Amino acid sequence: MGLSIVLRKVCWSGPDCIPTTAGVPFRVIHIAHFFIQEAVATNTIRLGSIIRGPTLPEAIEVLATVPMGESLKVIGRGLSTGLTHDPVLNPEQLSRLTVSADQLPFDGDSRLFRLGVEAYRLGLAYDYDPYFSLSIARVDPLPHQLEAVYDYFLRLPRIRFLLADDPGSGKTIMAGLLLKELKARGLVARTLIVAPANLTFQWQRELSDKFREKFDLIRGSVLRANYGQNPWQERDQVITSVSWVSVVEDARESLLRSHWDLIIVDEAHKMSAYADDRKTLAYRLGESLSQMTDHYLLMTATPHKGDPEHFRRFLALLDPDVYGSIQSLKQAMREHEAPFYLRRTKEALVSFPDPDTGTIHKLFTNREVRTAAFNMDGEELDFTMH
């Protein structure tokens, strides 16, 4: 519904008269204040109306109107951004506004309505389909991948987890399935992936190809191109290099001013601390990241270096309070009550049962570990002795 400007035309003779083509003098008096009062009185612009126009940054829901002489101040909330706007509009600008009708006309496109209902239905699909993300991903997961995501990750109200499967188990696929499930539940909007520099492009490609998730790479060139801004806060799905962001102070400081719903760290063993007073830059970054997110997933194939205290400090990245001592950690591992930790070797990974025979096949051949004895003599022995 458009707005029309109210004009009053008064004719008499005098110096202010304007002759028309017919030779009849008249003067045009623009009564804008009357127009504003009339517009508000007739509910043309009423509280709760949705107004749109070329002079407005976005569609606005009207919260209040204040006449200001020949103009009208409109106070409202933007429908897209939620920001408050209070433009002062003159009569010409008011005439170009489009105002929502008093009652909904119900004359919209039924196909778009059906599409909206279907989108809302899909938003609730995870309540009825326990493996919903599989239907919107381009992967054929293996049993151990489904076990990790649906039997471990998603059962935690707040995901703080160490996934320590052997190489080749498909940790990227497990991370992608977790991301899709959390997004379907509305629990995740902003995701950060921290990986070694040589794996960042692989992460970006696999998440795009297998899960249709677009991630931006942030590195030094992006930071320089966005000088004066914070690219970490402006992007919702980001991949970055642990060796870069933990060392470069500007990158680290700008990252720590952002907040994330889910943070995934690949090759997390690089975040090591040899002692409480000998923490690497990567470990300090891991501590900061742990405080910036609700859901924190660490992934590595080599979590334990033979030093229990070192392993305890590594797990402290997930929760520094739960396992604050070696004794509590050993007890949890001994009683198999470690809901934060999962490790499977290659020998334990199997396929789904064959639909005809029910046979299960191992995904990897067995490893045979043998100690081979050998003797050194001559120059070789002299070299090793000296």
PDB file of N, CA, C and O in Angstrom, residues 53-113:
ATOM      1  N   GLY A  53      11.081   1.080   1.754  1.00  0.00           N
ATOM      2  CA  GLY A  53      11.236   2.212   0.863  1.00  0.00           C
ATOM      3  C   GLY A  53      12.679   2.411   0.465  1.00  0.00           C
ATOM      4  O   GLY A  53      13.596   1.888   1.109  1.00  0.00           O
ATOM      5  N   PRO A  54      12.922   3.178  -0.594  1.00  0.00           N
ATOM      6  CA  PRO A  54      14.300   3.373  -1.087  1.00  0.00           C
ATOM      7  C   PRO A  54      15.180   4.148  -0.123  1.00  0.00           C
ATOM      8  O   PRO A  54      16.406   4.091  -0.221  1.00  0.00           O
ATOM      9  N   THR A  55      14.573   4.882   0.814  1.00  0.00           N
ATOM     10  CA  THR A  55      15.380   5.650   1.766  1.00  0.00           C
ATOM     11  C   THR A  55      15.682   4.873   3.039  1.00  0.00           C
ATOM     12  O   THR A  55      16.385   5.383   3.908  1.00  0.00           O
ATOM     13  N   LEU A  56      15.155   3.665   3.162  1.00  0.00           N
ATOM     14  CA  LEU A  56      15.375   2.857   4.363  1.00  0.00           C
ATOM     15  C   LEU A  56      16.422   1.787   4.098  1.00  0.00           C
ATOM     16  O   LEU A  56      16.452   1.202   3.005  1.00  0.00           O
ATOM     17  N   PRO A  57      17.289   1.496   5.074  1.00  0.00           N
ATOM     18  CA  PRO A  57      18.329   0.481   4.863  1.00  0.00           C
ATOM     19  C   PRO A  57      17.779  -0.936   4.761  1.00  0.00           C
ATOM     20  O   PRO A  57      18.415  -1.815   4.201  1.00  0.00           O
ATOM     21  N   GLU A  58      16.589  -1.177   5.342  1.00  0.00           N
ATOM     22  CA  GLU A  58      15.956  -2.491   5.325  1.00  0.00           C
ATOM     23  C   GLU A  58      14.495  -2.323   5.709  1.00  0.00           C
ATOM     24  O   GLU A  58      14.042  -1.228   6.058  1.00  0.00           O
ATOM     25  N   ALA A  59      13.732  -3.397   5.606  1.00  0.00           N
ATOM     26  CA  ALA A  59      12.351  -3.358   6.061  1.00  0.00           C
ATOM     27  C   ALA A  59      12.323  -3.134   7.568  1.00  0.00           C
ATOM     28  O   ALA A  59      13.100  -3.731   8.314  1.00  0.00           O
ATOM     29  N   ILE A  60      11.416  -2.256   8.024  1.00  0.00           N
ATOM     30  CA  ILE A  60      11.379  -1.837   9.433  1.00  0.00           C
ATOM     31  C   ILE A  60       9.992  -2.084  10.005  1.00  0.00           C
ATOM     32  O   ILE A  60       8.981  -1.757   9.378  1.00  0.00           O
ATOM     33  N   GLU A  61       9.959  -2.654  11.198  1.00  0.00           N
ATOM     34  CA  GLU A  61       8.719  -2.767  11.952  1.00  0.00           C
ATOM     35  C   GLU A  61       8.570  -1.522  12.816  1.00  0.00           C
ATOM     36  O   GLU A  61       9.437  -1.203  13.633  1.00  0.00           O
ATOM     37  N   VAL A  62       7.480  -0.796  12.647  1.00  0.00           N
ATOM     38  CA  VAL A  62       7.283   0.479  13.325  1.00  0.00           C
ATOM     39  C   VAL A  62       6.978   0.237  14.802  1.00  0.00           C
ATOM     40  O   VAL A  62       6.050  -0.495  15.152  1.00  0.00           O
ATOM     41  N   LEU A  63       7.768   0.882  15.668  1.00  0.00           N
ATOM     42  CA  LEU A  63       7.557   0.810  17.113  1.00  0.00           C
ATOM     43  C   LEU A  63       6.945   2.085  17.664  1.00  0.00           C
ATOM     44  O   LEU A  63       6.235   2.054  18.669  1.00  0.00           O
ATOM     45  N   ALA A  64       7.220   3.223  17.002  1.00  0.00           N
ATOM     46  CA  ALA A  64       6.679   4.509  17.445  1.00  0.00           C
ATOM     47  C   ALA A  64       6.829   5.512  16.317  1.00  0.00           C
ATOM     48  O   ALA A  64       7.701   5.370  15.444  1.00  0.00           O
ATOM     49  N   THR A  65       5.958   6.531  16.324  1.00  0.00           N
ATOM     50  CA  THR A  65       6.046   7.627  15.352  1.00  0.00           C
ATOM     51  C   THR A  65       5.972   8.942  16.105  1.00  0.00           C
ATOM     52  O   THR A  65       5.196   9.093  17.061  1.00  0.00           O
ATOM     53  N   VAL A  66       6.776   9.930  15.667  1.00  0.00           N
ATOM     54  CA  VAL A  66       6.831  11.244  16.310  1.00  0.00           C
ATOM     55  C   VAL A  66       6.736  12.310  15.236  1.00  0.00           C
ATOM     56  O   VAL A  66       7.684  12.477  14.443  1.00  0.00           O
ATOM     57  N   PRO A  67       5.615  13.046  15.119  1.00  0.00           N
ATOM     58  CA  PRO A  67       5.540  14.158  14.163  1.00  0.00           C
ATOM     59  C   PRO A  67       6.565  15.228  14.505  1.00  0.00           C
ATOM     60  O   PRO A  67       6.718  15.616  15.664  1.00  0.00           O
ATOM     61  N   MET A  68       7.252  15.732  13.501  1.00  0.00           N
ATOM     62  CA  MET A  68       8.271  16.763  13.676  1.00  0.00           C
ATOM     63  C   MET A  68       8.080  17.822  12.601  1.00  0.00           C
ATOM     64  O   MET A  68       8.755  17.798  11.566  1.00  0.00           O
ATOM     65  N   GLY A  69       7.120  18.723  12.828  1.00  0.00           N
ATOM     66  CA  GLY A  69       6.838  19.755  11.840  1.00  0.00           C
ATOM     67  C   GLY A  69       6.312  19.139  10.555  1.00  0.00           C
ATOM     68  O   GLY A  69       5.287  18.454  10.553  1.00  0.00           O
ATOM     69  N   GLU A  70       7.012  19.379   9.464  1.00  0.00           N
ATOM     70  CA  GLU A  70       6.590  18.847   8.173  1.00  0.00           C
ATOM     71  C   GLU A  70       7.048  17.410   7.962  1.00  0.00           C
ATOM     72  O   GLU A  70       6.732  16.803   6.954  1.00  0.00           O
ATOM     73  N   SER A  71       7.810  16.868   8.875  1.00  0.00           N
ATOM     74  CA  SER A  71       8.369  15.521   8.730  1.00  0.00           C
ATOM     75  C   SER A  71       7.807  14.597   9.795  1.00  0.00           C
ATOM     76  O   SER A  71       7.090  15.029  10.709  1.00  0.00           O
ATOM     77  N   LEU A  72       8.163  13.337   9.656  1.00  0.00           N
ATOM     78  CA  LEU A  72       7.717  12.328  10.615  1.00  0.00           C
ATOM     79  C   LEU A  72       8.907  11.457  11.003  1.00  0.00           C
ATOM     80  O   LEU A  72       9.605  10.919  10.132  1.00  0.00           O
ATOM     81  N   LYS A  73       9.152  11.357  12.287  1.00  0.00           N
ATOM     82  CA  LYS A  73      10.211  10.481  12.778  1.00  0.00           C
ATOM     83  C   LYS A  73       9.614   9.107  13.060  1.00  0.00           C
ATOM     84  O   LYS A  73       8.644   8.980  13.801  1.00  0.00           O
ATOM     85  N   VAL A  74      10.200   8.095  12.430  1.00  0.00           N
ATOM     86  CA  VAL A  74       9.731   6.721  12.589  1.00  0.00           C
ATOM     87  C   VAL A  74      10.785   5.939  13.362  1.00  0.00           C
ATOM     88  O   VAL A  74      11.949   5.887  12.955  1.00  0.00           O
ATOM     89  N   ILE A  75      10.386   5.347  14.462  1.00  0.00           N
ATOM     90  CA  ILE A  75      11.292   4.530  15.276  1.00  0.00           C
ATOM     91  C   ILE A  75      10.887   3.072  15.081  1.00  0.00           C
ATOM     92  O   ILE A  75       9.714   2.716  15.281  1.00  0.00           O
ATOM     93  N   GLY A  76      11.823   2.258  14.647  1.00  0.00           N
ATOM     94  CA  GLY A  76      11.465   0.869  14.373  1.00  0.00           C
ATOM     95  C   GLY A  76      12.651  -0.062  14.442  1.00  0.00           C
ATOM     96  O   GLY A  76      13.798   0.351  14.643  1.00  0.00           O
ATOM     97  N   ARG A  77      12.350  -1.345  14.285  1.00  0.00           N
ATOM     98  CA  ARG A  77      13.366  -2.397  14.358  1.00  0.00           C
ATOM     99  C   ARG A  77      13.520  -3.043  12.988  1.00  0.00           C
ATOM    100  O   ARG A  77      12.537  -3.408  12.346  1.00  0.00           O
ATOM    101  N   GLY A  78      14.777  -3.191  12.539  1.00  0.00           N
ATOM    102  CA  GLY A  78      15.038  -3.821  11.251  1.00  0.00           C
ATOM    103  C   GLY A  78      14.707  -5.306  11.278  1.00  0.00           C
ATOM    104  O   GLY A  78      15.096  -6.014  12.202  1.00  0.00           O
ATOM    105  N   LEU A  79      14.015  -5.783  10.253  1.00  0.00           N
ATOM    106  CA  LEU A  79      13.612  -7.193  10.231  1.00  0.00           C
ATOM    107  C   LEU A  79      14.786  -8.110   9.961  1.00  0.00           C
ATOM    108  O   LEU A  79      14.789  -9.265  10.394  1.00  0.00           O
ATOM    109  N   SER A  80      15.786  -7.641   9.235  1.00  0.00           N
ATOM    110  CA  SER A  80      16.924  -8.499   8.883  1.00  0.00           C
ATOM    111  C   SER A  80      18.004  -8.485   9.940  1.00  0.00           C
ATOM    112  O   SER A  80      18.537  -9.527  10.309  1.00  0.00           O
ATOM    113  N   THR A  81      18.337  -7.305  10.432  1.00  0.00           N
ATOM    114  CA  THR A  81      19.474  -7.176  11.354  1.00  0.00           C
ATOM    115  C   THR A  81      19.050  -7.069  12.814  1.00  0.00           C
ATOM    116  O   THR A  81      19.863  -7.295  13.705  1.00  0.00           O
ATOM    117  N   GLY A  82      17.779  -6.672  13.073  1.00  0.00           N
ATOM    118  CA  GLY A  82      17.358  -6.453  14.452  1.00  0.00           C
ATOM    119  C   GLY A  82      17.818  -5.127  15.018  1.00  0.00           C
ATOM    120  O   GLY A  82      17.558  -4.824  16.183  1.00  0.00           O
ATOM    121  N   LEU A  83      18.486  -4.306  14.190  1.00  0.00           N
ATOM    122  CA  LEU A  83      18.973  -3.009  14.656  1.00  0.00           C
ATOM    123  C   LEU A  83      17.827  -2.010  14.744  1.00  0.00           C
ATOM    124  O   LEU A  83      16.835  -2.104  14.020  1.00  0.00           O
ATOM    125  N   THR A  84      17.992  -1.026  15.616  1.00  0.00           N
ATOM    126  CA  THR A  84      16.992   0.029  15.762  1.00  0.00           C
ATOM    127  C   THR A  84      17.284   1.152  14.776  1.00  0.00           C
ATOM    128  O   THR A  84      18.421   1.614  14.660  1.00  0.00           O
ATOM    129  N   HIS A  85      16.262   1.595  14.072  1.00  0.00           N
ATOM    130  CA  HIS A  85      16.377   2.707  13.123  1.00  0.00           C
ATOM    131  C   HIS A  85      15.393   3.798  13.527  1.00  0.00           C
ATOM    132  O   HIS A  85      14.286   3.514  13.982  1.00  0.00           O
ATOM    133  N   ASP A  86      15.802   5.055  13.344  1.00  0.00           N
ATOM    134  CA  ASP A  86      14.915   6.179  13.669  1.00  0.00           C
ATOM    135  C   ASP A  86      15.038   7.280  12.611  1.00  0.00           C
ATOM    136  O   ASP A  86      15.431   8.408  12.910  1.00  0.00           O
ATOM    137  N   PRO A  87      14.708   6.972  11.360  1.00  0.00           N
ATOM    138  CA  PRO A  87      14.832   7.992  10.307  1.00  0.00           C
ATOM    139  C   PRO A  87      13.770   9.078  10.458  1.00  0.00           C
ATOM    140  O   PRO A  87      12.657   8.838  10.920  1.00  0.00           O
ATOM    141  N   VAL A  88      14.146  10.282  10.064  1.00  0.00           N
ATOM    142  CA  VAL A  88      13.207  11.404   9.975  1.00  0.00           C
ATOM    143  C   VAL A  88      12.875  11.583   8.503  1.00  0.00           C
ATOM    144  O   VAL A  88      13.749  11.924   7.698  1.00  0.00           O
ATOM    145  N   LEU A  89      11.634  11.360   8.139  1.00  0.00           N
ATOM    146  CA  LEU A  89      11.221  11.316   6.738  1.00  0.00           C
ATOM    147  C   LEU A  89      10.400  12.546   6.401  1.00  0.00           C
ATOM    148  O   LEU A  89       9.454  12.909   7.128  1.00  0.00           O
ATOM    149  N   ASN A  90      10.739  13.197   5.275  1.00  0.00           N
ATOM    150  CA  ASN A  90       9.946  14.332   4.813  1.00  0.00           C
ATOM    151  C   ASN A  90       8.769  13.825   3.989  1.00  0.00           C
ATOM    152  O   ASN A  90       8.676  12.621   3.692  1.00  0.00           O
ATOM    153  N   PRO A  91       7.842  14.687   3.610  1.00  0.00           N
ATOM    154  CA  PRO A  91       6.654  14.224   2.881  1.00  0.00           C
ATOM    155  C   PRO A  91       6.970  13.476   1.598  1.00  0.00           C
ATOM    156  O   PRO A  91       6.288  12.501   1.274  1.00  0.00           O
ATOM    157  N   GLU A  92       7.986  13.916   0.879  1.00  0.00           N
ATOM    158  CA  GLU A  92       8.325  13.212  -0.362  1.00  0.00           C
ATOM    159  C   GLU A  92       8.793  11.786  -0.074  1.00  0.00           C
ATOM    160  O   GLU A  92       8.405  10.839  -0.770  1.00  0.00           O
ATOM    161  N   GLN A  93       9.623  11.622   0.951  1.00  0.00           N
ATOM    162  CA  GLN A  93      10.095  10.287   1.315  1.00  0.00           C
ATOM    163  C   GLN A  93       8.953   9.420   1.836  1.00  0.00           C
ATOM    164  O   GLN A  93       8.898   8.227   1.551  1.00  0.00           O
ATOM    165  N   LEU A  94       8.029  10.032   2.572  1.00  0.00           N
ATOM    166  CA  LEU A  94       6.880   9.279   3.052  1.00  0.00           C
ATOM    167  C   LEU A  94       6.020   8.777   1.902  1.00  0.00           C
ATOM    168  O   LEU A  94       5.455   7.682   1.961  1.00  0.00           O
ATOM    169  N   SER A  95       5.926   9.575   0.845  1.00  0.00           N
ATOM    170  CA  SER A  95       5.090   9.177  -0.283  1.00  0.00           C
ATOM    171  C   SER A  95       5.645   7.973  -1.029  1.00  0.00           C
ATOM    172  O   SER A  95       4.915   7.294  -1.757  1.00  0.00           O
ATOM    173  N   ARG A  96       6.915   7.686  -0.824  1.00  0.00           N
ATOM    174  CA  ARG A  96       7.555   6.578  -1.548  1.00  0.00           C
ATOM    175  C   ARG A  96       7.629   5.307  -0.700  1.00  0.00           C
ATOM    176  O   ARG A  96       8.202   4.313  -1.130  1.00  0.00           O
ATOM    177  N   LEU A  97       7.050   5.344   0.495  1.00  0.00           N
ATOM    178  CA  LEU A  97       7.067   4.164   1.348  1.00  0.00           C
ATOM    179  C   LEU A  97       5.987   3.177   0.934  1.00  0.00           C
ATOM    180  O   LEU A  97       4.942   3.548   0.410  1.00  0.00           O
ATOM    181  N   THR A  98       6.246   1.927   1.216  1.00  0.00           N
ATOM    182  CA  THR A  98       5.244   0.877   1.093  1.00  0.00           C
ATOM    183  C   THR A  98       4.944   0.361   2.493  1.00  0.00           C
ATOM    184  O   THR A  98       5.855  -0.035   3.223  1.00  0.00           O
ATOM    185  N   VAL A  99       3.663   0.384   2.869  1.00  0.00           N
ATOM    186  CA  VAL A  99       3.253   0.022   4.219  1.00  0.00           C
ATOM    187  C   VAL A  99       2.433  -1.251   4.158  1.00  0.00           C
ATOM    188  O   VAL A  99       1.594  -1.418   3.258  1.00  0.00           O
ATOM    189  N   SER A 100       2.670  -2.140   5.123  1.00  0.00           N
ATOM    190  CA  SER A 100       1.923  -3.394   5.157  1.00  0.00           C
ATOM    191  C   SER A 100       0.443  -3.134   5.389  1.00  0.00           C
ATOM    192  O   SER A 100       0.050  -2.147   6.012  1.00  0.00           O
ATOM    193  N   ALA A 101      -0.398  -4.020   4.887  1.00  0.00           N
ATOM    194  CA  ALA A 101      -1.842  -3.870   5.013  1.00  0.00           C
ATOM    195  C   ALA A 101      -2.288  -4.136   6.447  1.00  0.00           C
ATOM    196  O   ALA A 101      -1.573  -4.751   7.244  1.00  0.00           O
ATOM    197  N   ASP A 102      -3.503  -3.643   6.787  1.00  0.00           N
ATOM    198  CA  ASP A 102      -4.049  -3.869   8.125  1.00  0.00           C
ATOM    199  C   ASP A 102      -4.254  -5.351   8.405  1.00  0.00           C
ATOM    200  O   ASP A 102      -4.051  -5.835   9.505  1.00  0.00           O
ATOM    201  N   GLN A 103      -4.660  -6.094   7.381  1.00  0.00           N
ATOM    202  CA  GLN A 103      -4.870  -7.526   7.505  1.00  0.00           C
ATOM    203  C   GLN A 103      -4.111  -8.236   6.397  1.00  0.00           C
ATOM    204  O   GLN A 103      -3.979  -7.715   5.281  1.00  0.00           O
ATOM    205  N   LEU A 104      -3.597  -9.427   6.698  1.00  0.00           N
ATOM    206  CA  LEU A 104      -2.873 -10.175   5.693  1.00  0.00           C
ATOM    207  C   LEU A 104      -3.798 -10.556   4.544  1.00  0.00           C
ATOM    208  O   LEU A 104      -4.925 -11.033   4.780  1.00  0.00           O
ATOM    209  N   PRO A 105      -3.385 -10.365   3.304  1.00  0.00           N
ATOM    210  CA  PRO A 105      -4.281 -10.619   2.169  1.00  0.00           C
ATOM    211  C   PRO A 105      -4.421 -12.092   1.815  1.00  0.00           C
ATOM    212  O   PRO A 105      -5.344 -12.467   1.113  1.00  0.00           O
ATOM    213  N   PHE A 106      -3.473 -12.934   2.253  1.00  0.00           N
ATOM    214  CA  PHE A 106      -3.495 -14.361   1.928  1.00  0.00           C
ATOM    215  C   PHE A 106      -3.539 -14.599   0.409  1.00  0.00           C
ATOM    216  O   PHE A 106      -4.255 -15.472  -0.087  1.00  0.00           O
ATOM    217  N   ASP A 107      -2.816 -13.786  -0.316  1.00  0.00           N
ATOM    218  CA  ASP A 107      -2.769 -13.947  -1.766  1.00  0.00           C
ATOM    219  C   ASP A 107      -1.349 -14.251  -2.245  1.00  0.00           C
ATOM    220  O   ASP A 107      -0.992 -13.966  -3.377  1.00  0.00           O
ATOM    221  N   GLY A 108      -0.516 -14.831  -1.347  1.00  0.00           N
ATOM    222  CA  GLY A 108       0.857 -15.152  -1.706  1.00  0.00           C
ATOM    223  C   GLY A 108       0.950 -16.390  -2.587  1.00  0.00           C
ATOM    224  O   GLY A 108      -0.052 -17.046  -2.907  1.00  0.00           O
ATOM    225  N   ASP A 109       2.178 -16.709  -2.967  1.00  0.00           N
ATOM    226  CA  ASP A 109       2.449 -17.867  -3.822  1.00  0.00           C
ATOM    227  C   ASP A 109       2.368 -19.138  -2.969  1.00  0.00           C
ATOM    228  O   ASP A 109       3.138 -19.314  -2.023  1.00  0.00           O
ATOM    229  N   SER A 110       1.449 -20.017  -3.288  1.00  0.00           N
ATOM    230  CA  SER A 110       1.264 -21.235  -2.499  1.00  0.00           C
ATOM    231  C   SER A 110       2.474 -22.150  -2.571  1.00  0.00           C
ATOM    232  O   SER A 110       2.761 -22.891  -1.635  1.00  0.00           O
ATOM    233  N   ARG A 111       3.194 -22.095  -3.679  1.00  0.00           N
ATOM    234  CA  ARG A 111       4.396 -22.930  -3.800  1.00  0.00           C
ATOM    235  C   ARG A 111       5.470 -22.482  -2.821  1.00  0.00           C
ATOM    236  O   ARG A 111       6.161 -23.304  -2.230  1.00  0.00           O
ATOM    237  N   LEU A 112       5.620 -21.175  -2.655  1.00  0.00           N
ATOM    238  CA  LEU A 112       6.595 -20.673  -1.683  1.00  0.00           C
ATOM    239  C   LEU A 112       6.163 -21.006  -0.265  1.00  0.00           C
ATOM    240  O   LEU A 112       6.996 -21.289   0.596  1.00  0.00           O
ATOM    241  N   PHE A 113       4.857 -20.969  -0.017  1.00  0.00           N
ATOM    242  CA  PHE A 113       4.362 -21.348   1.315  1.00  0.00           C
ATOM    243  C   PHE A 113       4.680 -22.811   1.604  1.00  0.00           C
ATOM    244  O   PHE A 113       5.141 -23.152   2.692  1.00  0.00           O
TER     245      PHE A 113
END
